[in-house]
PDB file of C-alpha atoms in Angstrom:
ATOM      1  CA  ASN A  11      -0.067   0.012   0.023  1.00 71.00           C
ATOM      2  CA  ALA A  12       1.243   3.391  -0.912  1.00 78.00           C
ATOM      3  CA  GLY A  13      -0.756   5.145   1.925  1.00 91.00           C
ATOM      4  CA  VAL A  14      -1.157   8.843   1.243  1.00 95.00           C
ATOM      5  CA  THR A  15       0.682  10.194  -1.815  1.00 95.00           C
ATOM      6  CA  GLN A  16       1.059  13.883  -2.938  1.00 96.00           C
ATOM      7  CA  THR A  17       2.162  15.319  -6.228  1.00 96.00           C
ATOM      8  CA  PRO A  18       4.172  17.300  -7.026  1.00 96.00           C
ATOM      9  CA  LYS A  19       6.848  17.387  -4.345  1.00 95.00           C
ATOM     10  CA  PHE A  20       7.976  20.833  -5.299  1.00 96.00           C
ATOM     11  CA  GLN A  21       6.373  23.526  -7.352  1.00 96.00           C
ATOM     12  CA  VAL A  22       7.275  27.148  -8.191  1.00 97.00           C
ATOM     13  CA  LEU A  23       4.535  29.449  -9.497  1.00 96.00           C
ATOM     14  CA  LYS A  24       4.230  32.996 -10.591  1.00 97.00           C
ATOM     15  CA  THR A  25       1.695  35.332  -8.990  1.00 97.00           C
ATOM     16  CA  GLY A  26      -1.654  34.778 -10.623  1.00 97.00           C
ATOM     17  CA  GLN A  27      -1.023  31.364 -11.950  1.00 97.00           C
ATOM     18  CA  SER A  28      -3.349  28.524 -10.981  1.00 96.00           C
ATOM     19  CA  MET A  29      -2.473  24.947 -10.293  1.00 96.00           C
ATOM     20  CA  THR A  30      -3.770  21.808  -8.573  1.00 97.00           C
ATOM     21  CA  LEU A  31      -2.044  19.900  -5.755  1.00 98.00           C
ATOM     22  CA  GLN A  32      -2.988  16.200  -6.003  1.00 98.00           C
ATOM     23  CA  CYS A  33      -3.594  13.975  -3.050  1.00 98.00           C
ATOM     24  CA  ALA A  34      -4.459  10.181  -3.225  1.00 97.00           C
ATOM     25  CA  GLN A  35      -4.916   7.483  -0.710  1.00 97.00           C
ATOM     26  CA  ASP A  36      -5.400   3.738  -0.987  1.00 95.00           C
ATOM     27  CA  MET A  37      -6.498   3.097   2.559  1.00 93.00           C
ATOM     28  CA  ASN A  38     -10.301   3.517   1.823  1.00 93.00           C
ATOM     29  CA  HIS A  39     -10.406   6.403   4.357  1.00 93.00           C
ATOM     30  CA  GLU A  40     -13.578   8.532   4.450  1.00 91.00           C
ATOM     31  CA  TYR A  41     -11.936  11.635   5.939  1.00 91.00           C
ATOM     32  CA  MET A  42      -9.397  13.734   3.980  1.00 93.00           C
ATOM     33  CA  SER A  43      -8.032  17.068   4.738  1.00 93.00           C
ATOM     34  CA  TRP A  44      -5.532  19.748   3.550  1.00 96.00           C
ATOM     35  CA  TYR A  45      -3.237  21.700   5.829  1.00 95.00           C
ATOM     36  CA  ARG A  46      -0.521  24.332   5.249  1.00 96.00           C
ATOM     37  CA  GLN A  47       2.540  24.509   7.417  1.00 93.00           C
ATOM     38  CA  ASP A  48       4.284  27.820   8.033  1.00 92.00           C
ATOM     39  CA  PRO A  49       7.131  28.429  10.376  1.00 84.00           C
ATOM     40  CA  GLY A  50       6.001  29.159  13.950  1.00 80.00           C
ATOM     41  CA  MET A  51       2.286  28.558  13.061  1.00 83.00           C
ATOM     42  CA  GLY A  52       1.961  24.829  13.029  1.00 86.00           C
ATOM     43  CA  LEU A  53      -0.534  23.284  10.685  1.00 90.00           C
ATOM     44  CA  ARG A  54      -3.551  25.207   9.727  1.00 92.00           C
ATOM     45  CA  LEU A  55      -6.560  23.458   8.204  1.00 90.00           C
ATOM     46  CA  ILE A  56      -7.619  24.608   4.729  1.00 95.00           C
ATOM     47  CA  HIS A  57     -10.449  22.301   3.701  1.00 95.00           C
ATOM     48  CA  TYR A  58     -11.632  18.889   4.695  1.00 92.00           C
ATOM     49  CA  SER A  59     -13.977  16.243   3.448  1.00 93.00           C
ATOM     50  CA  VAL A  60     -15.957  13.589   5.349  1.00 90.00           C
ATOM     51  CA  GLY A  61     -16.749  11.563   2.237  1.00 91.00           C
ATOM     52  CA  ALA A  62     -17.156  11.609  -1.436  1.00 93.00           C
ATOM     53  CA  GLY A  63     -19.214  14.663  -2.537  1.00 95.00           C
ATOM     54  CA  ILE A  64     -18.869  16.455   0.794  1.00 94.00           C
ATOM     55  CA  THR A  65     -16.456  19.131   1.559  1.00 95.00           C
ATOM     56  CA  ASP A  66     -16.201  21.931   4.129  1.00 93.00           C
ATOM     57  CA  GLN A  67     -13.981  24.850   5.030  1.00 93.00           C
ATOM     58  CA  GLY A  68     -11.284  24.818   7.726  1.00 89.00           C
ATOM     59  CA  GLU A  69      -9.421  27.787   9.244  1.00 87.00           C
ATOM     60  CA  VAL A  70      -7.806  29.288   6.159  1.00 94.00           C
ATOM     61  CA  PRO A  71      -9.939  28.494   3.125  1.00 96.00           C
ATOM     62  CA  ASN A  72      -9.668  31.657   1.159  1.00 96.00           C
ATOM     63  CA  GLY A  73      -7.798  31.228  -2.289  1.00 96.00           C
ATOM     64  CA  TYR A  74      -8.280  27.582  -2.306  1.00 97.00           C
ATOM     65  CA  ASN A  75     -10.915  25.238  -3.758  1.00 97.00           C
ATOM     66  CA  VAL A  76     -11.454  21.494  -3.212  1.00 97.00           C
ATOM     67  CA  SER A  77     -13.642  18.803  -4.538  1.00 96.00           C
ATOM     68  CA  ARG A  78     -14.069  15.113  -3.666  1.00 97.00           C
ATOM     69  CA  SER A  79     -15.609  13.097  -6.435  1.00 96.00           C
ATOM     70  CA  THR A  80     -14.040   9.777  -5.313  1.00 96.00           C
ATOM     71  CA  THR A  81     -12.976   8.373  -2.042  1.00 95.00           C
ATOM     72  CA  GLU A  82      -9.373   8.031  -3.193  1.00 96.00           C
ATOM     73  CA  ASP A  83      -8.603  11.597  -4.432  1.00 97.00           C
ATOM     74  CA  PHE A  84      -8.886  15.067  -2.754  1.00 98.00           C
ATOM     75  CA  PRO A  85      -7.265  17.706  -5.112  1.00 98.00           C
ATOM     76  CA  LEU A  86      -6.495  21.259  -3.824  1.00 98.00           C
ATOM     77  CA  ARG A  87      -6.865  24.028  -6.301  1.00 98.00           C
ATOM     78  CA  LEU A  88      -5.148  27.474  -6.142  1.00 96.00           C
ATOM     79  CA  LEU A  89      -7.180  29.669  -8.292  1.00 92.00           C
ATOM     80  CA  SER A  90      -4.766  32.666  -8.574  1.00 96.00           C
ATOM     81  CA  ALA A  91      -1.603  32.084  -6.582  1.00 96.00           C
ATOM     82  CA  ALA A  92      -0.276  34.859  -4.302  1.00 97.00           C
ATOM     83  CA  PRO A  93       3.119  35.092  -2.526  1.00 97.00           C
ATOM     84  CA  SER A  94       1.179  34.566   0.825  1.00 96.00           C
ATOM     85  CA  GLN A  95       0.464  31.087  -0.376  1.00 97.00           C
ATOM     86  CA  THR A  96       4.025  30.016  -0.274  1.00 97.00           C
ATOM     87  CA  SER A  97       4.002  27.187   2.128  1.00 97.00           C
ATOM     88  CA  VAL A  98       4.288  23.447   2.612  1.00 95.00           C
ATOM     89  CA  TYR A  99       1.006  21.652   2.055  1.00 97.00           C
ATOM     90  CA  PHE A 100       0.124  18.452   3.599  1.00 95.00           C
ATOM     91  CA  CYS A 101      -2.772  16.070   2.819  1.00 96.00           C
ATOM     92  CA  ALA A 102      -4.017  13.919   5.612  1.00 94.00           C
ATOM     93  CA  THR A 103      -6.580  11.183   5.900  1.00 93.00           C
ATOM     94  CA  ALA A 104      -8.458   9.318   8.713  1.00 90.00           C
ATOM     95  CA  ALA A 105     -10.458   6.219   8.783  1.00 87.00           C
ATOM     96  CA  THR A 106     -13.795   7.899   9.548  1.00 78.00           C
ATOM     97  CA  GLN A 107     -15.331  11.105  10.404  1.00 67.00           C
ATOM     98  CA  GLY A 108     -14.563  11.867  13.987  1.00 66.00           C
ATOM     99  CA  SER A 109     -11.742  13.795  15.414  1.00 66.00           C
ATOM    100  CA  TYR A 110     -10.487  11.152  17.695  1.00 72.00           C
ATOM    101  CA  ASN A 111      -9.023   9.210  14.823  1.00 79.00           C
ATOM    102  CA  GLU A 112      -5.339   9.096  13.916  1.00 86.00           C
ATOM    103  CA  GLN A 113      -4.499  11.240  10.869  1.00 89.00           C
ATOM    104  CA  PHE A 114      -2.127   9.769   8.235  1.00 92.00           C
ATOM    105  CA  PHE A 115      -0.113  12.412   6.526  1.00 93.00           C
ATOM    106  CA  GLY A 116       1.390  12.495   2.968  1.00 94.00           C
ATOM    107  CA  PRO A 117       4.979  13.595   2.478  1.00 92.00           C
ATOM    108  CA  GLY A 118       4.039  17.154   1.520  1.00 94.00           C
ATOM    109  CA  THR A 119       4.229  19.618  -1.375  1.00 96.00           C
ATOM    110  CA  ARG A 120       6.576  22.647  -1.066  1.00 95.00           C
ATOM    111  CA  LEU A 121       5.116  25.460  -3.041  1.00 97.00           C
ATOM    112  CA  THR A 122       6.851  28.763  -3.779  1.00 97.00           C
ATOM    113  CA  VAL A 123       4.903  31.720  -5.245  1.00 97.00           C
ATOM    114  CA  LEU A 124       7.032  34.454  -6.765  1.00 96.00           C
TER     115      LEU A 124
ATOM    116  CA  ALA B  62     -13.089  27.627  19.932  1.00 73.00           C
ATOM    117  CA  GLN B  63     -10.032  25.448  20.558  1.00 77.00           C
ATOM    118  CA  SER B  64      -6.595  26.579  20.743  1.00 86.00           C
ATOM    119  CA  VAL B  65      -3.165  25.051  21.572  1.00 92.00           C
ATOM    120  CA  THR B  66      -0.084  26.656  22.945  1.00 93.00           C
ATOM    121  CA  GLN B  67       3.327  24.951  23.075  1.00 95.00           C
ATOM    122  CA  LEU B  68       5.891  26.626  25.443  1.00 92.00           C
ATOM    123  CA  GLY B  69       9.255  26.896  23.739  1.00 90.00           C
ATOM    124  CA  SER B  70       9.622  26.920  20.032  1.00 92.00           C
ATOM    125  CA  HIS B  71      12.930  25.127  20.484  1.00 96.00           C
ATOM    126  CA  VAL B  72      14.192  22.769  23.212  1.00 97.00           C
ATOM    127  CA  SER B  73      17.693  21.261  23.488  1.00 97.00           C
ATOM    128  CA  VAL B  74      18.460  18.266  25.708  1.00 97.00           C
ATOM    129  CA  SER B  75      21.547  16.129  26.205  1.00 97.00           C
ATOM    130  CA  GLU B  76      21.467  12.490  25.052  1.00 97.00           C
ATOM    131  CA  GLY B  77      20.181  10.486  27.939  1.00 97.00           C
ATOM    132  CA  ALA B  78      18.448  13.371  29.641  1.00 98.00           C
ATOM    133  CA  LEU B  79      14.713  13.825  30.321  1.00 98.00           C
ATOM    134  CA  VAL B  80      12.682  15.190  27.474  1.00 98.00           C
ATOM    135  CA  LEU B  81       9.822  17.515  28.526  1.00 98.00           C
ATOM    136  CA  LEU B  82       7.701  19.300  25.846  1.00 98.00           C
ATOM    137  CA  ARG B  83       4.911  21.372  27.095  1.00 97.00           C
ATOM    138  CA  CYS B  84       1.356  21.749  25.691  1.00 97.00           C
ATOM    139  CA  ASN B  85      -1.469  23.644  27.083  1.00 96.00           C
ATOM    140  CA  TYR B  86      -4.930  23.833  25.431  1.00 93.00           C
ATOM    141  CA  SER B  87      -8.294  25.558  25.627  1.00 90.00           C
ATOM    142  CA  SER B  88     -11.513  23.876  24.791  1.00 83.00           C
ATOM    143  CA  SER B  89     -15.100  24.469  25.538  1.00 78.00           C
ATOM    144  CA  VAL B  90     -15.814  20.721  25.580  1.00 80.00           C
ATOM    145  CA  PRO B  91     -13.850  17.717  26.858  1.00 80.00           C
ATOM    146  CA  PRO B  92     -11.117  17.487  24.293  1.00 86.00           C
ATOM    147  CA  TYR B  93      -9.284  14.764  22.453  1.00 90.00           C
ATOM    148  CA  LEU B  94      -5.526  15.500  22.509  1.00 93.00           C
ATOM    149  CA  PHE B  95      -2.753  14.284  20.295  1.00 94.00           C
ATOM    150  CA  TRP B  96       0.965  14.478  19.933  1.00 97.00           C
ATOM    151  CA  TYR B  97       2.503  14.135  16.420  1.00 96.00           C
ATOM    152  CA  VAL B  98       6.194  14.063  15.393  1.00 96.00           C
ATOM    153  CA  GLN B  99       7.649  15.268  12.169  1.00 93.00           C
ATOM    154  CA  TYR B 100      10.988  14.172  11.002  1.00 92.00           C
ATOM    155  CA  PRO B 101      12.880  16.307   8.466  1.00 88.00           C
ATOM    156  CA  ASN B 102      11.258  16.505   5.052  1.00 83.00           C
ATOM    157  CA  GLN B 103       8.491  14.120   6.114  1.00 86.00           C
ATOM    158  CA  GLY B 104       4.788  14.280   6.996  1.00 88.00           C
ATOM    159  CA  LEU B 105       3.584  14.048  10.561  1.00 91.00           C
ATOM    160  CA  GLN B 106       3.026  10.827  12.313  1.00 92.00           C
ATOM    161  CA  LEU B 107       1.119  10.073  15.498  1.00 93.00           C
ATOM    162  CA  LEU B 108       3.069   9.545  18.717  1.00 96.00           C
ATOM    163  CA  LEU B 109       0.036   9.146  20.993  1.00 95.00           C
ATOM    164  CA  LYS B 110      -3.454  10.378  21.844  1.00 93.00           C
ATOM    165  CA  TYR B 111      -5.861  10.776  24.646  1.00 93.00           C
ATOM    166  CA  THR B 112      -9.574  10.288  24.073  1.00 88.00           C
ATOM    167  CA  THR B 113     -11.093   9.002  27.328  1.00 85.00           C
ATOM    168  CA  GLY B 114     -10.118   6.854  30.176  1.00 86.00           C
ATOM    169  CA  ALA B 115      -6.678   6.730  31.661  1.00 88.00           C
ATOM    170  CA  THR B 116      -5.055  10.062  31.815  1.00 90.00           C
ATOM    171  CA  LEU B 117      -1.454   8.802  31.357  1.00 95.00           C
ATOM    172  CA  VAL B 118      -1.074   7.765  27.802  1.00 96.00           C
ATOM    173  CA  LYS B 119       1.928   5.805  26.412  1.00 96.00           C
ATOM    174  CA  GLY B 120       2.922   6.097  22.807  1.00 95.00           C
ATOM    175  CA  ILE B 121       5.728   4.919  20.476  1.00 93.00           C
ATOM    176  CA  ASN B 122       9.436   5.268  20.963  1.00 93.00           C
ATOM    177  CA  GLY B 123       9.106   5.496  24.822  1.00 96.00           C
ATOM    178  CA  PHE B 124       7.138   8.725  24.823  1.00 97.00           C
ATOM    179  CA  GLU B 125       4.143   9.320  27.190  1.00 97.00           C
ATOM    180  CA  ALA B 126       1.823  12.176  28.126  1.00 97.00           C
ATOM    181  CA  GLU B 127      -0.472  13.018  30.936  1.00 95.00           C
ATOM    182  CA  PHE B 128      -3.835  14.644  30.476  1.00 94.00           C
ATOM    183  CA  LYS B 129      -4.343  17.136  33.401  1.00 94.00           C
ATOM    184  CA  LYS B 130      -7.716  18.665  33.188  1.00 91.00           C
ATOM    185  CA  SER B 131      -7.247  21.157  36.069  1.00 91.00           C
ATOM    186  CA  GLU B 132      -4.160  22.429  34.493  1.00 93.00           C
ATOM    187  CA  THR B 133      -5.550  22.202  30.785  1.00 94.00           C
ATOM    188  CA  SER B 134      -2.299  20.543  29.954  1.00 95.00           C
ATOM    189  CA  PHE B 135      -1.000  17.552  27.971  1.00 97.00           C
ATOM    190  CA  HIS B 136       2.853  17.550  28.360  1.00 97.00           C
ATOM    191  CA  LEU B 137       4.914  15.071  26.539  1.00 98.00           C
ATOM    192  CA  THR B 138       7.842  13.310  28.231  1.00 98.00           C
ATOM    193  CA  LYS B 139      10.463  10.684  27.667  1.00 98.00           C
ATOM    194  CA  PRO B 140      12.939   9.602  30.400  1.00 97.00           C
ATOM    195  CA  SER B 141      15.999   9.330  28.231  1.00 97.00           C
ATOM    196  CA  ALA B 142      16.601  11.200  25.063  1.00 97.00           C
ATOM    197  CA  HIS B 143      18.128   9.463  22.009  1.00 96.00           C
ATOM    198  CA  MET B 144      19.772  11.164  19.042  1.00 96.00           C
ATOM    199  CA  SER B 145      16.952   9.795  16.867  1.00 95.00           C
ATOM    200  CA  ASP B 146      14.339  11.827  18.849  1.00 96.00           C
ATOM    201  CA  ALA B 147      15.519  15.078  17.130  1.00 97.00           C
ATOM    202  CA  ALA B 148      12.426  16.291  15.297  1.00 96.00           C
ATOM    203  CA  GLU B 149       9.595  18.776  15.427  1.00 95.00           C
ATOM    204  CA  TYR B 150       6.778  17.906  17.854  1.00 97.00           C
ATOM    205  CA  PHE B 151       3.290  19.069  17.490  1.00 95.00           C
ATOM    206  CA  CYS B 152       0.475  19.052  20.155  1.00 95.00           C
ATOM    207  CA  ALA B 153      -3.115  19.091  18.704  1.00 92.00           C
ATOM    208  CA  VAL B 154      -6.632  19.352  20.145  1.00 90.00           C
ATOM    209  CA  SER B 155     -10.032  18.479  18.680  1.00 85.00           C
ATOM    210  CA  ASP B 156     -13.497  19.643  19.176  1.00 74.00           C
ATOM    211  CA  ARG B 157     -14.878  16.095  19.230  1.00 67.00           C
ATOM    212  CA  ARG B 158     -16.417  16.718  15.889  1.00 68.00           C
ATOM    213  CA  ASP B 159     -14.354  17.138  12.661  1.00 66.00           C
ATOM    214  CA  LYS B 160     -11.630  19.682  13.207  1.00 74.00           C
ATOM    215  CA  VAL B 161      -8.204  19.105  14.803  1.00 83.00           C
ATOM    216  CA  ILE B 162      -6.209  22.320  15.690  1.00 85.00           C
ATOM    217  CA  PHE B 163      -2.457  22.012  15.767  1.00 89.00           C
ATOM    218  CA  GLY B 164      -0.069  23.968  17.941  1.00 92.00           C
ATOM    219  CA  PRO B 165       2.945  25.838  16.581  1.00 91.00           C
ATOM    220  CA  GLY B 166       5.301  23.125  17.197  1.00 93.00           C
ATOM    221  CA  THR B 167       8.524  22.576  19.294  1.00 95.00           C
ATOM    222  CA  SER B 168      11.756  21.705  17.687  1.00 96.00           C
ATOM    223  CA  LEU B 169      13.725  19.166  19.725  1.00 97.00           C
ATOM    224  CA  SER B 170      17.496  19.029  19.397  1.00 97.00           C
ATOM    225  CA  VAL B 171      19.504  16.201  21.148  1.00 97.00           C
ATOM    226  CA  ILE B 172      23.072  16.980  22.011  1.00 96.00           C
ATOM    227  CA  PRO B 173      25.520  14.122  22.026  1.00 94.00           C
TER     228      PRO B 173
END
């Protein structure tokens, strides 16, 4: 099992460009989420999904879109990249809805916006 | 709303010494509490968690944490530090629904 995979590992964008960060899991987990990690701020929740077709906003959703058409995939879209979105992005999954569950993290995508 | 504070953004200990990483939380409901570890250039992985029951929780790699409701704390300890313990450690709290809030992290260095 690959677990949680993220692509790409690194990306450099220019201001105003759009892109999609991919997240895939093969653990049949219902819950998937996206975090961004910035120095001194820990991880902040961007969006999450409790199952296919269901998404909701986290702490910092502005500038990002998500969709969940399948159990396996949860892409994160940056509509018009800004330097403030320079960060490391992590996708995480959990077996079921319910915040008592362990989350499994992907290896991260390091994004730089110039 | 939940929040987490971690005292000390960076902690250094000698190899073999006690590791103590502090975590305090605020929550309007009885919380679920977690400690995650992040090794360089990797994602986070769970060390231990408290949901209900025994307040002293044991995790992987010899770490443990104690939930103290009166102090709203969930400090992480390990009796004897190893070089391999050098990493970033994150405390997290949940609202017993869908969201987990992470603290800012503490970077642990282990000195030979």
